[in-house]
Amino acid sequence: MSAVIDLRSDTVSKPGPEMRRAMAEAEVGDDVFGDDPTVNRLEAIAAERLGKEAAVYVPSGTMANLISVMTHTRPGDEILLGDQCHIFNYEVAGAARLANVQTHPLVNRPDGGLDPAAVRAAIREPGSHVPRTALLCLENTHNRCGGAALAVSEMAALAAIAHGQGLAVHLDGARIWNAAAALETTPAEIARNCDTVSFCLSKGLGCPVGSLICGPRGFIDEARRNRKTLGGGMRQAGILAAAGIHALEHNVARLPEDHANAGRLADGLRQYPAFRPNRPQTNIVVVDIVEGSQEGWLKAFRDEGVLAVPFGPGRIRMVTHINVTGAAITDALGRIERIAGARPQ
Ligand SMILES: Cc1ncc(COP(=O)(O)O)c(C=O)c1O
């Protein structure tokens, strides 16, 4: 059987030989003591690239968001966020369970943004009966909105409303490098209006593990304490951080390739009446199944060695990444032609 083309997520990518060499050769120390020179270097590079004072390296995007929420809030506060966002849908209610905040979801627009009037209306007047609205969380690119890259001007408008009412703004920028490529700007520009930003090394950038939180120095000091509380303090983490430095140096410029591959995949899928794909701005293809069943198509794809994931009722997701070449997309479309062209499910 020909090679499996794994489009379930950009998190499935595996480090190549050069990244592995950088990891093997990394200088390390005990990062909980602040002694790991490679982690320190990664944090300095991340802060500089995101235009923030400081950064802290954490094991995952989920922990990065949780620590950010914990650090911005007090127990009993309320946070505003999109109803389609990752924090609300896919982080096992960690914000509620571990940061002890109430999540107040607002309807996400298809571009990943929020209605400014809805944000304004959701911010509570202070009072002895109500939670303090403390934080607005944004996401860019937006996973459930099909990798949409939210315009910096939209973010600025939302942040201005939040800041005007004394809220902080956190950006879940798990795929901020994809957003920057799509918007033809820098991650710092995207994060400019947000107090803090988290981003993942383990998605489009192709690392095995790791995320960073970037923000003001005092916030990052406190975030470091919260990281320890959650058991996220790692020791000779330079072996992992070296992959991150390698990725920031070598894997950012190639992201438009993933976006072009996603566009070609979506265009190919659109030829079949069974599929209604989005027009991806970045590396995420979300396909509405309009004929046949989600499970039927996922199985048919899997039988041909093309892996996708269910993404809500009647919907599947396919994500391009560093281990999927243009030739693999052509191959995937050939395999899909064999099943979708021959036998609608
Ligand atoms: C937008 C977004 N935020 C956060 C995360 C969490 O990252 P991790 O899987 O590293 O916990 C993901 C993971 O897919 C994501 O898509």
Short mmCIF file of C-alpha atoms and ligand atoms in Angstrom, two decimals:
data_model
loop_
_atom_site.label_atom_id
_atom_site.label_comp_id
_atom_site.label_asym_id
_atom_site.label_seq_id
_atom_site.Cartn_x
_atom_site.Cartn_y
_atom_site.Cartn_z
CA MET A 1 0.00 0.00 0.00
CA SER A 2 1.26 3.47 -0.79
CA ALA A 3 2.33 5.83 2.00
CA VAL A 4 -0.30 7.23 4.33
CA ILE A 5 -0.99 10.94 3.80
CA ASP A 6 -1.76 12.18 7.29
CA LEU A 7 -3.89 15.32 7.17
CA ARG A 8 -5.49 14.94 10.60
CA SER A 9 -3.57 17.88 12.06
CA ASP A 10 -0.37 19.87 11.72
CA THR A 11 0.56 18.39 15.11
CA VAL A 12 1.33 15.00 13.50
CA SER A 13 4.51 16.26 11.82
CA LYS A 14 7.77 14.61 12.84
CA PRO A 15 11.13 16.33 13.34
CA GLY A 16 13.57 15.89 10.48
CA PRO A 17 17.28 15.08 10.74
CA GLU A 18 18.47 18.70 11.06
CA MET A 19 16.03 19.46 13.87
CA ARG A 20 17.04 16.24 15.61
CA ARG A 21 20.71 17.20 15.27
CA ALA A 22 20.01 20.61 16.82
CA MET A 23 18.24 18.83 19.68
CA ALA A 24 21.07 16.34 20.21
CA GLU A 25 23.66 19.11 20.31
CA ALA A 26 21.71 21.48 22.59
CA GLU A 27 23.45 22.96 25.61
CA VAL A 28 21.25 22.30 28.62
CA GLY A 29 20.82 23.13 32.31
CA ASP A 30 18.06 23.00 34.89
CA ASP A 31 15.42 25.35 33.52
CA VAL A 32 13.50 25.53 36.80
CA PHE A 33 16.66 27.20 38.20
CA GLY A 34 16.76 29.38 35.06
CA ASP A 35 19.98 27.60 34.07
CA ASP A 36 19.12 26.24 30.64
CA PRO A 37 20.88 28.45 28.09
CA THR A 38 18.91 27.04 25.16
CA VAL A 39 15.52 27.64 26.81
CA ASN A 40 16.68 31.13 27.77
CA ARG A 41 17.68 31.80 24.18
CA LEU A 42 14.37 30.48 22.81
CA GLU A 43 12.44 32.68 25.26
CA ALA A 44 14.48 35.74 24.25
CA ILE A 45 13.95 35.06 20.54
CA ALA A 46 10.21 34.50 21.05
CA ALA A 47 9.77 37.71 23.05
CA GLU A 48 11.68 39.66 20.44
CA ARG A 49 9.73 38.20 17.49
CA LEU A 50 6.38 38.77 19.19
CA GLY A 51 7.30 42.31 20.21
CA LYS A 52 6.88 41.63 23.95
CA GLU A 53 9.17 42.14 26.93
CA ALA A 54 9.55 38.53 28.01
CA ALA A 55 8.47 34.97 27.28
CA VAL A 56 8.15 31.65 29.07
CA TYR A 57 8.45 28.19 27.48
CA VAL A 58 5.68 25.73 28.38
CA PRO A 59 4.89 22.15 27.35
CA SER A 60 1.72 22.74 25.30
CA GLY A 61 -0.67 25.26 23.80
CA THR A 62 -3.35 24.15 26.23
CA MET A 63 -1.09 24.89 29.20
CA ALA A 64 -0.05 28.20 27.63
CA ASN A 65 -3.69 29.31 27.44
CA LEU A 66 -4.52 28.01 30.91
CA ILE A 67 -1.52 29.75 32.50
CA SER A 68 -2.42 32.95 30.64
CA VAL A 69 -6.02 32.83 31.88
CA MET A 70 -4.85 32.02 35.44
CA THR A 71 -2.35 34.86 35.43
CA HIS A 72 -4.75 37.45 34.05
CA THR A 73 -7.63 36.62 36.42
CA ARG A 74 -8.70 35.90 39.97
CA PRO A 75 -11.02 33.01 40.89
CA GLY A 76 -14.63 34.02 40.29
CA ASP A 77 -13.80 36.37 37.41
CA GLU A 78 -15.42 36.04 34.01
CA ILE A 79 -13.64 35.83 30.68
CA LEU A 80 -15.11 36.66 27.26
CA LEU A 81 -14.23 34.41 24.36
CA GLY A 82 -15.59 33.13 21.05
CA ASP A 83 -17.99 30.19 21.13
CA GLN A 84 -15.86 28.43 18.50
CA CYS A 85 -12.50 29.06 20.14
CA HIS A 86 -10.07 26.41 21.31
CA ILE A 87 -10.09 27.48 24.96
CA PHE A 88 -13.87 27.06 25.13
CA ASN A 89 -14.18 23.86 23.07
CA TYR A 90 -11.04 21.79 23.39
CA GLU A 91 -9.25 22.49 26.66
CA VAL A 92 -11.37 20.23 28.86
CA ALA A 93 -12.87 23.24 30.68
CA GLY A 94 -9.45 23.92 32.25
CA ALA A 95 -10.25 27.62 32.57
CA ALA A 96 -13.31 26.74 34.70
CA ARG A 97 -11.77 23.84 36.56
CA LEU A 98 -8.27 25.10 37.25
CA ALA A 99 -8.35 28.88 36.80
CA ASN A 100 -11.79 29.01 38.49
CA VAL A 101 -13.21 31.51 36.05
CA GLN A 102 -16.57 31.64 34.33
CA THR A 103 -16.35 31.47 30.56
CA HIS A 104 -18.78 33.73 28.70
CA PRO A 105 -18.89 32.65 25.06
CA LEU A 106 -19.84 35.11 22.31
CA VAL A 107 -20.81 34.01 18.80
CA ASN A 108 -17.73 33.82 16.58
CA ARG A 109 -18.00 35.38 13.16
CA PRO A 110 -16.84 33.23 10.21
CA ASP A 111 -13.60 35.24 10.03
CA GLY A 112 -12.72 34.14 13.57
CA GLY A 113 -13.60 37.54 15.02
CA LEU A 114 -16.35 38.75 17.33
CA ASP A 115 -19.05 41.37 16.96
CA PRO A 116 -17.67 44.50 18.68
CA ALA A 117 -21.15 45.45 19.91
CA ALA A 118 -21.55 42.00 21.49
CA VAL A 119 -18.21 42.37 23.27
CA ARG A 120 -19.20 45.81 24.54
CA ALA A 121 -22.56 44.51 25.74
CA ALA A 122 -21.02 41.52 27.50
CA ILE A 123 -18.69 43.54 29.73
CA ARG A 124 -20.45 43.80 33.08
CA GLU A 125 -20.90 46.93 35.10
CA PRO A 126 -19.11 46.38 38.41
CA GLY A 127 -21.49 45.30 41.14
CA SER A 128 -21.76 43.12 44.21
CA HIS A 129 -23.92 40.50 42.41
CA VAL A 130 -21.83 39.96 39.28
CA PRO A 131 -18.48 38.50 38.32
CA ARG A 132 -15.73 40.89 37.29
CA THR A 133 -15.24 40.73 33.53
CA ALA A 134 -11.46 40.48 33.48
CA LEU A 135 -10.24 39.17 30.15
CA LEU A 136 -11.02 38.96 26.44
CA CYS A 137 -9.50 35.99 24.60
CA LEU A 138 -9.01 36.04 20.83
CA GLU A 139 -7.67 33.31 18.51
CA ASN A 140 -5.64 33.84 15.32
CA THR A 141 -5.54 31.85 13.08
CA HIS A 142 -8.87 30.43 14.10
CA ASN A 143 -8.97 26.64 14.07
CA ARG A 144 -12.73 25.99 14.02
CA CYS A 145 -13.24 28.87 11.59
CA GLY A 146 -11.16 26.93 9.06
CA GLY A 147 -7.80 28.53 9.78
CA ALA A 148 -9.16 32.04 9.20
CA ALA A 149 -6.60 34.81 9.68
CA LEU A 150 -8.31 37.68 11.49
CA ALA A 151 -7.29 41.13 10.23
CA VAL A 152 -5.14 43.19 12.58
CA SER A 153 -7.63 46.09 12.31
CA GLU A 154 -10.44 43.80 13.60
CA MET A 155 -8.27 42.74 16.52
CA ALA A 156 -7.39 46.34 17.27
CA ALA A 157 -11.08 47.32 17.41
CA LEU A 158 -11.93 44.47 19.80
CA ALA A 159 -8.89 45.12 21.99
CA ALA A 160 -9.73 48.83 22.20
CA ILE A 161 -13.19 48.00 23.58
CA ALA A 162 -11.73 45.57 26.11
CA HIS A 163 -8.93 47.87 27.22
CA GLY A 164 -11.36 50.79 27.45
CA GLN A 165 -13.29 48.86 30.11
CA GLY A 166 -10.20 47.69 32.00
CA LEU A 167 -10.07 44.14 30.59
CA ALA A 168 -6.83 42.49 29.53
CA VAL A 169 -6.58 40.81 26.11
CA HIS A 170 -4.97 37.42 25.52
CA LEU A 171 -4.37 36.05 22.05
CA ASP A 172 -4.30 32.30 21.46
CA GLY A 173 -1.85 32.52 18.60
CA ALA A 174 -1.21 28.78 18.36
CA ARG A 175 -0.84 29.33 14.61
CA ILE A 176 0.17 33.00 14.63
CA TRP A 177 2.98 32.29 12.17
CA ASN A 178 0.39 31.01 9.68
CA ALA A 179 -1.67 34.14 10.34
CA ALA A 180 1.37 36.35 9.73
CA ALA A 181 2.11 34.57 6.44
CA ALA A 182 -1.49 34.88 5.27
CA LEU A 183 -1.84 38.53 6.29
CA GLU A 184 1.65 39.34 5.00
CA THR A 185 2.63 40.93 8.27
CA THR A 186 4.66 40.02 11.36
CA PRO A 187 3.52 38.12 14.45
CA ALA A 188 4.47 41.22 16.48
CA GLU A 189 2.03 43.30 14.46
CA ILE A 190 -0.75 40.74 15.02
CA ALA A 191 0.00 40.62 18.76
CA ARG A 192 0.48 44.39 19.08
CA ASN A 193 -2.96 45.13 20.55
CA CYS A 194 -2.95 42.13 22.88
CA ASP A 195 -1.37 42.18 26.33
CA THR A 196 -0.24 38.58 26.02
CA VAL A 197 0.07 36.03 23.25
CA SER A 198 0.70 32.30 23.24
CA PHE A 199 1.98 30.39 20.23
CA CYS A 200 2.80 26.77 19.45
CA LEU A 201 6.02 25.34 18.08
CA SER A 202 4.43 21.92 17.67
CA LYS A 203 1.98 22.79 14.86
CA GLY A 204 2.95 24.43 11.57
CA LEU A 205 6.51 24.95 12.78
CA GLY A 206 7.08 21.20 12.98
CA CYS A 207 8.50 20.76 16.51
CA PRO A 208 7.78 17.70 18.62
CA VAL A 209 6.60 19.76 21.59
CA GLY A 210 6.42 23.22 23.11
CA SER A 211 4.64 26.56 23.23
CA LEU A 212 5.52 30.05 24.45
CA ILE A 213 3.65 32.75 26.31
CA CYS A 214 4.88 36.28 25.58
CA GLY A 215 3.97 39.45 27.45
CA PRO A 216 5.10 42.06 29.97
CA ARG A 217 7.97 40.96 32.25
CA GLY A 218 5.91 41.07 35.48
CA PHE A 219 3.19 38.96 33.87
CA ILE A 220 5.71 36.40 32.61
CA ASP A 221 7.31 36.15 36.09
CA GLU A 222 3.89 35.33 37.52
CA ALA A 223 3.14 32.97 34.60
CA ARG A 224 6.36 31.10 35.46
CA ARG A 225 5.03 30.56 38.99
CA ASN A 226 1.72 29.31 37.60
CA ARG A 227 3.60 27.01 35.21
CA LYS A 228 5.26 25.43 38.26
CA THR A 229 1.89 25.10 40.01
CA LEU A 230 0.58 23.10 37.05
CA GLY A 231 3.63 20.87 36.94
CA GLY A 232 4.92 22.43 33.74
CA GLY A 233 8.37 23.33 35.05
CA MET A 234 10.77 21.21 33.01
CA ARG A 235 14.42 20.58 33.77
CA GLN A 236 16.92 20.03 30.90
CA ALA A 237 14.30 21.34 28.49
CA GLY A 238 16.93 22.79 26.17
CA ILE A 239 16.78 19.54 24.19
CA LEU A 240 13.21 20.48 23.29
CA ALA A 241 13.79 24.23 23.07
CA ALA A 242 16.56 23.64 20.51
CA ALA A 243 13.90 22.28 18.16
CA GLY A 244 11.99 25.52 18.66
CA ILE A 245 14.97 27.70 17.80
CA HIS A 246 15.64 25.57 14.74
CA ALA A 247 11.99 25.89 13.69
CA LEU A 248 11.89 29.67 14.11
CA GLU A 249 15.04 29.93 11.99
CA HIS A 250 14.12 27.42 9.28
CA ASN A 251 10.41 26.57 9.20
CA VAL A 252 8.64 29.92 9.09
CA ALA A 253 9.44 31.01 5.52
CA ARG A 254 7.98 27.80 4.07
CA LEU A 255 4.46 28.23 5.56
CA PRO A 256 2.98 29.72 2.35
CA GLU A 257 3.69 26.32 0.79
CA ASP A 258 1.31 24.69 3.30
CA HIS A 259 -1.29 27.35 2.53
CA ALA A 260 -0.97 26.78 -1.22
CA ASN A 261 -1.30 23.02 -0.65
CA ALA A 262 -4.45 23.55 1.44
CA GLY A 263 -5.89 25.77 -1.30
CA ARG A 264 -5.21 23.12 -3.94
CA LEU A 265 -6.70 20.39 -1.74
CA ALA A 266 -9.86 22.45 -1.19
CA ASP A 267 -10.13 23.25 -4.91
CA GLY A 268 -9.82 19.54 -5.71
CA LEU A 269 -12.47 18.54 -3.17
CA ARG A 270 -14.84 21.22 -4.47
CA GLN A 271 -15.11 19.29 -7.77
CA TYR A 272 -17.31 16.69 -6.10
CA PRO A 273 -20.94 17.38 -5.21
CA ALA A 274 -20.50 15.49 -1.91
CA PHE A 275 -18.02 18.02 -0.53
CA ARG A 276 -18.29 21.70 0.29
CA PRO A 277 -14.85 22.85 1.46
CA ASN A 278 -13.94 26.29 2.76
CA ARG A 279 -11.60 28.55 0.82
CA PRO A 280 -8.65 28.21 3.19
CA GLN A 281 -6.63 31.29 3.98
CA THR A 282 -4.02 29.15 5.73
CA ASN A 283 -3.40 25.43 6.26
CA ILE A 284 -6.81 24.21 7.48
CA VAL A 285 -9.39 22.73 5.13
CA VAL A 286 -12.84 22.26 6.66
CA VAL A 287 -15.20 20.26 4.49
CA ASP A 288 -18.98 20.11 4.90
CA ILE A 289 -20.25 16.72 3.79
CA VAL A 290 -23.39 17.35 1.76
CA GLU A 291 -23.91 13.84 0.32
CA GLY A 292 -23.29 10.62 2.24
CA SER A 293 -22.16 10.33 5.82
CA GLN A 294 -19.19 11.80 7.62
CA GLU A 295 -18.17 8.36 8.94
CA GLY A 296 -18.57 6.79 5.48
CA TRP A 297 -16.28 9.29 3.82
CA LEU A 298 -13.71 9.23 6.63
CA LYS A 299 -13.52 5.44 6.32
CA ALA A 300 -13.31 5.57 2.52
CA PHE A 301 -10.48 8.12 2.78
CA ARG A 302 -8.73 6.03 5.44
CA ASP A 303 -9.00 2.90 3.28
CA GLU A 304 -7.13 4.85 0.57
CA GLY A 305 -4.49 6.02 3.08
CA VAL A 306 -5.75 9.62 3.43
CA LEU A 307 -6.34 10.57 7.06
CA ALA A 308 -8.76 13.31 8.16
CA VAL A 309 -10.68 13.95 11.38
CA PRO A 310 -14.36 14.52 12.19
CA PHE A 311 -14.92 18.20 12.93
CA GLY A 312 -18.48 18.52 14.22
CA PRO A 313 -21.62 17.03 12.71
CA GLY A 314 -21.34 16.52 8.94
CA ARG A 315 -17.93 18.13 8.82
CA ILE A 316 -14.35 16.91 8.45
CA ARG A 317 -11.00 18.67 8.77
CA MET A 318 -7.78 18.23 6.79
CA VAL A 319 -4.62 20.16 7.67
CA THR A 320 -1.49 20.60 5.59
CA HIS A 321 1.92 20.70 7.25
CA ILE A 322 5.68 20.36 6.84
CA ASN A 323 5.54 16.61 6.16
CA VAL A 324 2.98 16.93 3.33
CA THR A 325 4.57 17.93 0.05
CA GLY A 326 2.83 19.33 -3.01
CA ALA A 327 3.32 15.91 -4.62
CA ALA A 328 1.55 14.29 -1.66
CA ILE A 329 -1.43 16.61 -2.19
CA THR A 330 -1.56 15.60 -5.86
CA ASP A 331 -1.40 11.97 -4.71
CA ALA A 332 -4.16 12.55 -2.11
CA LEU A 333 -6.39 14.14 -4.76
CA GLY A 334 -5.79 11.14 -7.03
CA ARG A 335 -6.85 8.77 -4.25
CA ILE A 336 -9.93 10.92 -3.51
CA GLU A 337 -10.82 10.86 -7.21
CA ARG A 338 -10.79 7.07 -7.07
CA ILE A 339 -13.39 7.02 -4.29
CA ALA A 340 -15.41 10.20 -4.77
CA GLY A 341 -15.37 10.06 -8.57
CA ALA A 342 -16.40 6.42 -8.67
CA ARG A 343 -18.92 6.02 -5.89
CA PRO A 344 -20.65 8.79 -4.04
CA GLN A 345 -21.27 7.56 -0.50
C1 LIG B 1 -6.01 27.32 18.30
C2 LIG B 1 -5.38 26.33 19.22
N1 LIG B 1 -5.03 26.72 20.45
C3 LIG B 1 -4.45 25.88 21.34
C4 LIG B 1 -4.19 24.57 20.99
C5 LIG B 1 -3.61 23.66 22.03
O1 LIG B 1 -2.35 23.20 21.72
P1 LIG B 1 -1.77 21.83 22.37
O2 LIG B 1 -2.35 20.74 21.54
O3 LIG B 1 -0.30 22.01 22.25
O4 LIG B 1 -2.21 21.75 23.77
C6 LIG B 1 -4.53 24.12 19.72
C7 LIG B 1 -4.26 22.71 19.36
O5 LIG B 1 -4.67 22.20 18.35
C8 LIG B 1 -5.16 25.01 18.82
O6 LIG B 1 -5.54 24.61 17.59
#
